[in-house]
Amino acid sequence: MKTIELINLSKEYKNTRALNDINLEINKGRIVGLLGKNGAGKTTLNKLITGLIFPSAGSIKVLGEVPKGGQKKIGFLSENIALYPNLSARENLEISILQEGKSPKYDQISKILKTVSIQDTRKKANDFSLGMKRRLQVAMTVLANDRELLILDEPTNGLDLDGVLWLKNMILELKNQGKTILLSSHSILQMEDVLTDYIILKKGILADSGEMATLNEGILNIEIRVEDIEKGKNALEKKGYLYNQHGNLLVIPVKVDYMHYLLVLNEEGIYPSSYNLKKKSLVDRFHQYAGGDNGD
Amino acid sequence: MVISKKVKGEILKLKRATEPLFIICVFVVFFLLMFFQKAFNSESGYYTPELLSIQYMTSFNLLLLSLVGFIPGAVLGACISGIDYKHNTNVYVIVNVGRIQSVFIKIKTLFLGTMCLVLFMTFLGVLEGLFVGNQRAFYMDWKTLFLQLICCYSILLCSSMVGFLGATLTKRVYGGILIAIVFPILLERISIYIPILKYFTLNEYYASLIGYSFKNMTSDPQVQFSHSTWISYGSSVLIITAIILSMLIIHIIIVVKRDFKA
């Protein structure tokens, strides 16, 4: 079942095109990492999906509806702190529940606050540390009300290592509950292992997307250890292959089946003592598709 | 009156907010000054016995609210609308509640807030009358009170709507307050030089409403207020209602069309 469907989606701000002709589908229960440098269009995409802004062209459907806000199926954690600073953590959560038209229960709120490790429930939100503000915001967005789709924009902002681990566990728990999560983060590496899919944006264009499982199958480099390094280099140069040398190690970017490089060396009478395959990671993919300066 | 949970949420947002607290304090001080200034005015002397009635005290309070109520009204309207812009919490309002529904919830809160203020001043007047009324029998001209309540509520609601719309336009609480308080004064000053403009100033309609509603106060020479007679009470109420509705429609259009920050 499609949770998010974007067709030729574009968004312009005055003279800037923030998103250009995006086509994308996200299915139910997926945890999707949204990657891109600053200004790549991540937040714009998040805001379009939540209905905070409208597209300049193209169409967008979230859970079968055009998002205009008030769907009660989407939870959005914005990258900026969004809390009522004069109110306590408990009161902030009460507002989230009241907005849903429900009565806030004392025990329910206590349980949520315990989950996000906020002990001082009477302290004003303004007096919280950045990390605690973030935890409270997560509680208001993710835990206060039941949501099918969660958009988490830079959820790790302000969180320490413990906080990131806590968030990661929470995302895994939500994944088990069948929630769909779109996660954009600068420190996506910390979240890489919880993702099922990835999307890379570059200057408002969809540069790459796919499943993490497929991504991990891809081989980036082969590292071959040979006794006679000069002989090995000559064999590769003869075939016109690019390589890097690290001592007795030849590092070759894999363009064809990796076995081919071993065969080339064998043909020249070189028998590697060992070889190692370096698989592609999200970082490699990110550098490949979103590399360059900010947004370039 | 049953307050919906969503309206309760809006009221909770204003708890401990600095702007309403500040303005309530200013208004209370102002009210007390007005009240005691008259009581201790050497020229008027103390309240004359014939004025010390429940009817008079209630009318006095409502007149006071009609004359200066635009200040708390503007602050209330600007706070209800602007608080979510101020704290970046429009994210929750738009995503959880929805665009049009959020406007109606805020409007309901505004109606409720202004109504509470009017009723509070009315009951305060009754209490004052009971305490200082020299054990007179309770008497109230209900028709006069009704007209005064309508007048006071219309003025307060209209002022708060200006603040409400102003805060949405500027995306700032203080932007709304400034527009609601400064703009009518400015327009009135300009209308001195361009007389045609006076027909577009809210104060003209407010003056007309006050003039018709508070006729019973004219027996007190110390209470003076300008009132316009070029337009009837009913027409003034209708025009103010039309202005409130127009502001509501403009507000809805802005919220429905606007791109929100996150």
XYZ file of C-alpha atoms in Angstrom:
558
model
C 0.000 0.000 0.000
C 1.344 3.423 -0.993
C 1.694 5.806 1.924
C 3.285 8.640 -0.022
C 2.978 9.228 -3.760
C 4.700 12.165 -5.433
C 4.151 12.826 -9.138
C 6.237 15.457 -10.951
C 6.348 17.433 -7.728
C 7.971 20.864 -7.856
C 8.130 23.735 -5.416
C 9.330 27.247 -6.110
C 10.010 30.029 -3.618
C 10.029 33.382 -5.399
C 13.003 32.893 -7.703
C 14.336 29.685 -6.210
C 13.286 26.231 -7.296
C 13.534 24.200 -4.100
C 12.246 20.943 -5.582
C 12.194 19.960 -9.210
C 10.055 17.259 -10.777
C 10.188 14.674 -8.012
C 8.575 11.303 -8.638
C 8.520 8.974 -5.703
C 6.539 6.309 -3.905
C 6.905 5.210 -0.319
C 5.091 2.123 0.872
C 3.550 1.402 4.234
C 5.846 0.270 7.017
C 9.073 1.544 5.442
C 11.693 3.566 7.296
C 13.066 5.933 4.697
C 16.182 8.030 5.136
C 16.073 11.363 3.339
C 19.574 12.573 2.554
C 20.939 15.690 1.027
C 23.177 18.602 1.806
C 21.914 21.896 3.206
C 19.532 23.465 0.727
C 18.952 20.199 -1.126
C 15.199 20.422 -0.474
C 14.724 17.961 2.402
C 12.688 20.273 4.639
C 10.661 21.524 1.677
C 9.764 17.936 0.818
C 8.812 17.241 4.429
C 6.628 20.334 4.570
C 4.892 19.394 1.315
C 4.113 15.930 2.625
C 2.655 17.318 5.852
C 0.584 19.954 4.055
C 2.352 22.931 5.639
C 3.120 24.237 2.154
C 1.601 23.624 -1.253
C 3.358 22.432 -4.422
C 3.971 24.813 -7.325
C 3.458 21.958 -9.779
C 2.749 18.257 -9.740
C 0.691 16.285 -7.301
C 1.105 14.707 -3.930
C -0.919 12.104 -2.102
C -0.368 11.042 1.455
C -2.382 8.094 2.769
C -4.670 8.494 -0.219
C -5.402 12.186 0.336
C -3.979 15.488 -0.820
C -2.259 16.827 2.317
C -3.764 20.084 3.565
C -3.194 19.583 7.271
C -5.549 18.165 9.850
C -5.409 14.624 8.498
C -4.768 13.217 11.977
C -2.694 10.458 10.431
C 0.566 12.360 10.144
C 2.989 13.362 12.865
C 5.620 15.970 12.023
C 8.702 16.657 14.082
C 10.134 19.896 12.756
C 13.848 20.602 12.732
C 13.340 23.707 14.886
C 12.211 23.652 18.484
C 8.436 24.054 18.589
C 7.152 24.132 22.153
C 5.131 26.400 24.413
C 8.022 27.679 26.549
C 5.898 29.085 29.364
C 4.215 25.763 29.946
C 5.465 22.640 31.670
C 6.227 19.392 29.846
C 2.917 17.995 31.064
C 0.972 21.026 29.813
C 2.701 20.890 26.434
C 1.605 17.279 26.071
C -1.899 18.171 27.242
C -2.157 20.662 24.380
C -1.136 18.001 21.849
C -3.836 15.666 23.144
C -6.495 18.394 23.426
C -5.786 19.450 19.821
C -6.839 15.952 18.846
C -10.160 16.506 20.632
C -9.276 13.972 23.339
C -9.108 14.302 27.102
C -5.576 14.163 28.450
C -5.269 11.470 31.110
C -2.817 12.051 33.938
C -1.419 8.498 33.848
C -1.112 8.510 30.063
C 0.965 11.704 30.149
C 3.084 10.406 33.033
C 3.835 7.278 30.997
C 4.826 9.303 27.923
C 7.061 11.576 29.991
C 8.705 8.520 31.542
C 9.329 7.109 28.060
C 11.167 10.264 27.021
C 13.003 10.391 30.384
C 11.543 13.711 31.524
C 11.347 13.553 35.294
C 10.622 17.150 36.233
C 7.161 17.422 34.739
C 6.412 20.820 36.286
C 9.508 22.585 35.014
C 8.818 25.112 32.248
C 9.842 23.880 28.804
C 11.921 27.018 28.437
C 14.191 25.861 31.250
C 14.940 22.515 29.606
C 18.254 21.732 27.916
C 18.178 21.474 24.117
C 18.218 17.685 24.325
C 15.268 17.609 26.734
C 13.342 20.073 24.576
C 13.904 17.718 21.656
C 12.712 14.730 23.671
C 9.572 16.626 24.672
C 8.977 17.554 21.048
C 9.334 13.904 20.045
C 6.824 13.018 22.747
C 4.346 15.615 21.444
C 4.744 14.479 17.837
C 5.204 10.747 18.057
C 3.835 9.535 21.379
C 0.949 11.844 22.330
C -1.235 10.707 19.452
C -1.310 7.587 17.305
C -0.037 8.360 13.797
C 0.334 6.202 10.678
C 3.031 8.323 9.080
C 5.806 10.090 10.942
C 7.960 12.752 9.366
C 11.035 13.349 11.469
C 13.080 16.314 10.281
C 16.528 16.307 11.884
C 15.328 14.381 14.945
C 18.860 14.017 16.326
C 19.370 17.811 16.568
C 20.425 18.570 20.116
C 20.464 14.949 21.236
C 23.545 13.467 22.882
C 24.739 9.934 22.114
C 22.346 8.440 24.668
C 19.552 10.440 23.107
C 20.402 9.198 19.618
C 20.399 5.593 20.842
C 17.094 6.162 22.592
C 15.631 7.643 19.403
C 16.953 4.749 17.358
C 15.296 2.228 19.659
C 12.075 4.162 19.512
C 12.145 4.173 15.710
C 12.718 0.418 15.713
C 9.743 -0.002 18.018
C 7.596 2.160 15.729
C 8.793 0.111 12.770
C 7.564 -3.024 14.528
C 4.186 -1.346 14.974
C 3.998 -0.949 11.185
C 4.427 2.828 11.082
C 5.883 4.512 8.030
C 8.704 6.898 8.894
C 10.454 9.480 6.752
C 13.647 10.452 8.483
C 15.904 13.247 7.404
C 19.059 13.842 9.337
C 22.497 15.302 8.867
C 23.814 12.517 11.045
C 21.991 9.864 9.062
C 24.951 7.522 9.608
C 23.844 7.102 13.205
C 20.501 5.966 11.863
C 21.686 3.974 8.845
C 21.022 0.575 10.359
C 17.339 1.276 11.074
C 16.537 2.385 7.524
C 14.826 0.185 4.961
C 15.101 2.704 2.100
C 16.978 5.845 1.202
C 16.333 8.946 -0.898
C 19.110 11.316 -1.942
C 18.237 14.852 -2.973
C 20.644 17.153 -4.722
C 19.713 20.766 -5.453
C 16.033 19.886 -5.377
C 16.398 16.934 -7.724
C 15.909 13.305 -6.804
C 19.474 12.101 -7.337
C 19.045 8.532 -6.168
C 16.706 6.292 -4.236
C 16.464 2.639 -3.411
C 16.338 -0.053 -0.794
C 19.058 -0.385 1.793
C 19.148 -4.148 1.213
C 20.023 -3.652 -2.478
C 22.491 -0.912 -1.625
C 24.428 -3.198 0.699
C 24.687 -5.845 -1.995
C 26.661 -3.477 -4.233
C 30.452 -3.771 -4.151
C 32.444 -0.587 -4.254
C 36.092 -1.684 -4.168
C 38.171 -4.807 -4.265
C 41.358 -4.801 -2.228
C 43.870 -7.373 -3.565
C 47.062 -8.280 -1.696
C 49.873 -9.422 -4.004
C 53.518 -10.410 -3.351
C 54.946 -8.622 -6.414
C 53.209 -5.292 -6.409
C 54.960 -3.909 -9.524
C 53.901 -6.929 -11.572
C 50.344 -6.509 -10.339
C 50.297 -2.809 -11.238
C 51.608 -3.523 -14.722
C 48.889 -6.123 -15.292
C 46.160 -3.652 -14.356
C 47.670 -0.778 -16.330
C 47.910 -3.012 -19.378
C 44.147 -3.458 -19.237
C 43.616 0.238 -18.498
C 42.112 -0.263 -15.026
C 42.323 2.450 -12.406
C 43.716 1.494 -8.994
C 45.228 2.832 -5.802
C 48.228 1.325 -4.091
C 48.584 0.953 -0.318
C 51.774 -1.040 0.337
C 51.184 -4.504 -1.082
C 47.521 -3.756 -1.500
C 45.874 -2.830 -4.807
C 42.556 -1.072 -4.364
C 40.458 -1.236 -7.531
C 37.056 0.460 -7.992
C 34.741 -2.294 -9.172
C 33.148 -1.519 -12.529
C 32.473 -5.095 -13.682
C 32.215 -8.404 -11.835
C 34.962 -8.345 -9.193
C 36.169 -11.836 -10.228
C 37.274 -10.336 -13.517
C 40.111 -8.417 -11.802
C 41.380 -11.577 -10.157
C 41.332 -13.371 -13.526
C 43.303 -10.527 -15.150
C 46.010 -10.927 -12.522
C 45.943 -14.726 -12.859
C 46.464 -14.431 -16.617
C 49.704 -12.557 -15.875
C 50.812 -15.269 -13.424
C 49.966 -13.256 -10.338
C 48.204 -15.168 -7.590
C 46.866 -12.857 -4.838
C 47.523 -13.974 -1.290
C 44.170 -12.518 -0.240
C 41.407 -10.191 -1.367
C 38.735 -8.172 0.385
C 35.493 -6.759 -0.965
C 34.410 -3.359 0.302
C 30.651 -3.035 0.078
C 28.904 0.194 -0.726
C 27.523 2.145 2.212
C 25.019 4.964 2.391
C 27.912 7.371 2.847
C 29.476 6.242 -0.446
C 26.151 6.590 -2.148
C 25.698 10.014 -0.603
C 29.115 11.176 -1.790
C 28.463 9.752 -5.216
C 25.089 11.419 -5.703
C 25.000 14.429 -3.411
C 28.715 15.225 -3.371
C 30.314 18.594 -3.968
C 29.646 21.841 -2.160
C 26.467 22.577 -0.284
C 23.623 21.516 -2.463
C 25.944 20.830 -5.385
C -21.571 26.342 28.427
C -19.535 23.356 27.370
C -16.041 24.293 26.235
C -14.679 21.932 23.602
C -11.372 20.196 24.240
C -9.730 21.993 21.344
C -10.782 25.371 22.758
C -9.424 24.243 26.142
C -6.126 23.605 24.363
C -6.139 27.160 23.003
C -6.869 28.574 26.459
C -4.054 26.490 27.956
C -1.617 27.999 25.451
C -2.259 31.431 26.981
C -1.458 30.248 30.496
C 1.542 32.143 31.831
C 1.911 33.975 28.498
C 3.413 37.349 29.308
C 1.326 39.593 27.038
C -2.165 38.841 28.454
C -0.826 38.957 32.020
C 0.773 42.324 31.410
C -2.302 43.772 29.780
C -4.620 42.443 32.499
C -2.458 44.197 35.096
C -2.470 47.439 33.078
C -6.219 47.224 32.586
C -6.917 46.555 36.272
C -4.752 49.538 37.278
C -6.443 51.693 34.642
C -9.884 50.583 35.787
C -9.121 51.294 39.412
C -7.749 54.712 38.514
C -10.882 55.578 36.536
C -13.103 54.274 39.309
C -11.403 56.112 42.124
C -10.607 59.205 40.105
C -14.306 59.837 39.866
C -14.921 58.865 43.449
C -12.348 61.298 44.745
C -12.743 64.026 42.165
C -13.063 67.277 44.109
C -15.386 68.839 41.528
C -17.830 65.995 41.213
C -17.555 64.959 44.791
C -18.304 61.415 45.686
C -20.802 59.380 43.765
C -24.127 61.039 44.423
C -26.645 58.788 46.175
C -28.970 58.641 43.178
C -26.148 57.289 41.056
C -25.152 54.610 43.495
C -27.317 51.910 42.043
C -26.676 48.520 40.546
C -27.845 49.807 37.174
C -25.476 52.755 37.266
C -22.473 50.775 38.426
C -23.029 48.108 35.791
C -23.450 50.735 33.080
C -20.352 52.546 34.301
C -18.261 49.385 34.067
C -19.596 48.482 30.646
C -19.042 52.033 29.405
C -15.487 51.880 30.673
C -14.970 48.578 28.865
C -16.560 49.994 25.699
C -14.225 52.993 25.770
C -10.916 51.322 26.639
C -11.737 47.661 26.066
C -10.147 47.814 22.645
C -6.767 47.464 24.390
C -7.364 44.125 26.165
C -9.439 43.047 23.158
C -6.566 43.709 20.782
C -4.087 41.919 23.042
C -6.357 38.919 23.452
C -6.945 38.643 19.694
C -3.273 39.092 18.856
C -2.206 36.529 21.463
C -4.671 33.856 20.376
C -3.576 34.201 16.770
C 0.092 35.071 17.213
C 1.172 32.686 19.959
C 1.672 29.802 17.529
C 3.689 31.979 15.164
C 5.772 33.170 18.102
C 6.654 29.679 19.332
C 6.819 28.014 15.914
C 3.995 25.722 17.044
C 1.878 26.295 13.956
C 3.385 22.982 12.867
C 1.130 21.196 15.362
C -1.860 23.432 14.690
C -1.809 22.894 10.927
C -0.805 19.229 10.932
C -2.979 18.100 13.873
C -5.987 20.395 13.629
C -6.110 21.633 10.031
C -6.165 25.066 8.472
C -9.836 26.100 8.485
C -10.672 24.233 11.665
C -7.814 25.920 13.486
C -9.241 29.347 12.567
C -12.668 28.418 13.910
C -11.226 27.032 17.139
C -9.253 30.219 17.673
C -12.327 32.327 16.856
C -14.393 30.345 19.354
C -11.703 31.007 21.958
C -11.787 34.683 21.067
C -15.598 34.843 21.376
C -15.377 33.088 24.697
C -12.562 35.291 26.010
C -14.273 38.550 25.101
C -17.596 37.296 26.451
C -15.933 36.411 29.767
C -14.451 39.893 29.969
C -17.842 41.543 29.324
C -19.620 39.286 31.809
C -16.906 39.829 34.399
C -17.296 43.599 34.152
C -21.093 43.250 34.351
C -20.958 41.121 37.482
C -18.378 43.424 38.979
C -20.805 46.307 38.389
C -23.612 44.369 40.067
C -21.369 43.589 43.025
C -20.273 47.211 43.318
C -23.903 48.291 43.176
C -24.834 45.825 45.891
C -22.068 47.027 48.165
C -22.447 50.753 47.668
C -26.138 50.809 46.811
C -27.177 51.821 50.310
C -29.515 48.839 50.714
C -31.721 49.854 47.845
C -34.076 47.370 46.292
C -32.574 45.548 43.351
C -33.594 47.237 40.144
C -32.331 46.685 36.646
C -33.631 47.982 33.344
C -32.937 44.809 31.417
C -33.451 46.382 27.999
C -30.811 49.023 28.712
C -28.463 46.367 30.067
C -29.024 44.201 26.989
C -28.258 47.095 24.615
C -25.155 47.942 26.624
C -23.978 44.333 26.620
C -24.415 44.128 22.844
C -22.582 47.438 22.414
C -19.720 46.452 24.696
C -19.379 42.958 23.240
C -19.486 44.218 19.632
C -16.748 46.770 20.291
C -14.573 44.316 22.180
C -15.024 41.578 19.591
C -14.321 43.905 16.685
C -11.141 45.228 18.344
C -9.979 41.728 19.148
C -10.644 40.657 15.559
C -8.400 43.477 14.328
C -5.673 42.212 16.676
C -6.356 38.651 15.586
C -6.072 39.470 11.893
C -3.121 41.808 12.469
C -1.135 39.083 14.233
C -1.820 36.660 11.388
C -0.808 39.209 8.771
C 2.422 40.146 10.537
C 2.968 36.661 12.061
C 3.710 38.437 15.333
C 1.783 38.994 18.551
C 3.047 42.555 18.875
C 2.317 43.202 15.204
C -1.354 42.432 15.904
C -1.430 44.573 19.044
C 0.203 47.476 17.250
C -2.168 47.308 14.281
C -5.249 47.029 16.509
C -4.310 49.922 18.739
C -2.381 52.281 16.496
C -4.247 51.866 13.213
C -7.687 53.129 14.394
C -6.076 56.080 16.205
C -4.039 56.914 13.131
C -7.084 56.660 10.873
C -9.055 58.905 13.188
C -6.291 61.525 13.204
C -6.060 61.458 9.422
C -9.852 61.758 9.138
C -9.573 65.215 10.736
C -7.883 66.349 7.522
C -9.743 64.029 5.181
C -13.322 64.021 6.575
C -14.578 61.310 4.233
C -12.313 58.851 6.032
C -14.356 59.152 9.200
C -17.001 56.934 7.641
C -14.403 54.184 7.473
C -13.191 54.475 11.038
C -14.424 51.941 13.537
C -14.555 54.657 16.184
C -17.502 56.312 14.406
C -19.580 53.164 14.745
C -18.336 52.554 18.274
C -19.332 56.127 19.218
C -22.754 55.625 17.724
C -23.289 52.401 19.672
C -22.080 53.975 22.897
C -24.234 57.068 22.326
C -27.400 55.031 21.983
C -26.657 52.402 24.610
C -25.475 54.550 27.476
C -28.168 57.247 27.448
C -28.864 56.457 31.101
C -25.392 57.735 31.975
C -26.144 61.250 30.778
C -27.779 61.977 34.143
C -24.240 61.954 35.531
C -22.609 65.218 34.430
C -19.191 63.860 35.171
C -19.457 61.091 32.632
C -18.875 62.524 29.213
C -18.363 60.632 26.033
C -18.636 61.595 22.432
C -21.283 59.900 20.385
C -22.174 60.141 16.792
C -25.794 60.304 15.718
C -25.468 60.049 11.963
C -26.060 56.318 12.050
C -28.600 54.335 14.059
C -27.837 51.739 16.728
C -29.077 48.872 14.545
C -27.060 50.010 11.538
C -23.936 50.326 13.685
C -24.384 46.778 15.024
C -24.907 45.508 11.481
C -21.859 47.321 10.120
C -19.648 46.096 12.977
C -20.926 42.550 12.459
C -20.170 42.857 8.742
C -16.660 44.107 9.536
C -16.096 41.170 11.934
C -17.293 38.704 9.297
C -15.124 40.324 6.606
C -12.073 40.064 8.857
C -12.913 36.423 9.550
C -13.168 35.646 5.830
C -9.874 37.450 5.091
C -8.273 35.524 7.935
C -9.507 32.182 6.599
C -8.234 32.997 3.092
C -4.788 33.895 4.462
C -4.535 30.723 6.546
C -5.794 28.480 3.751
C -3.397 29.919 1.167
C -0.346 30.498 3.336
C 2.860 28.445 3.332
C 3.818 27.756 6.924
C 7.289 27.578 8.394
C 8.470 24.487 10.219
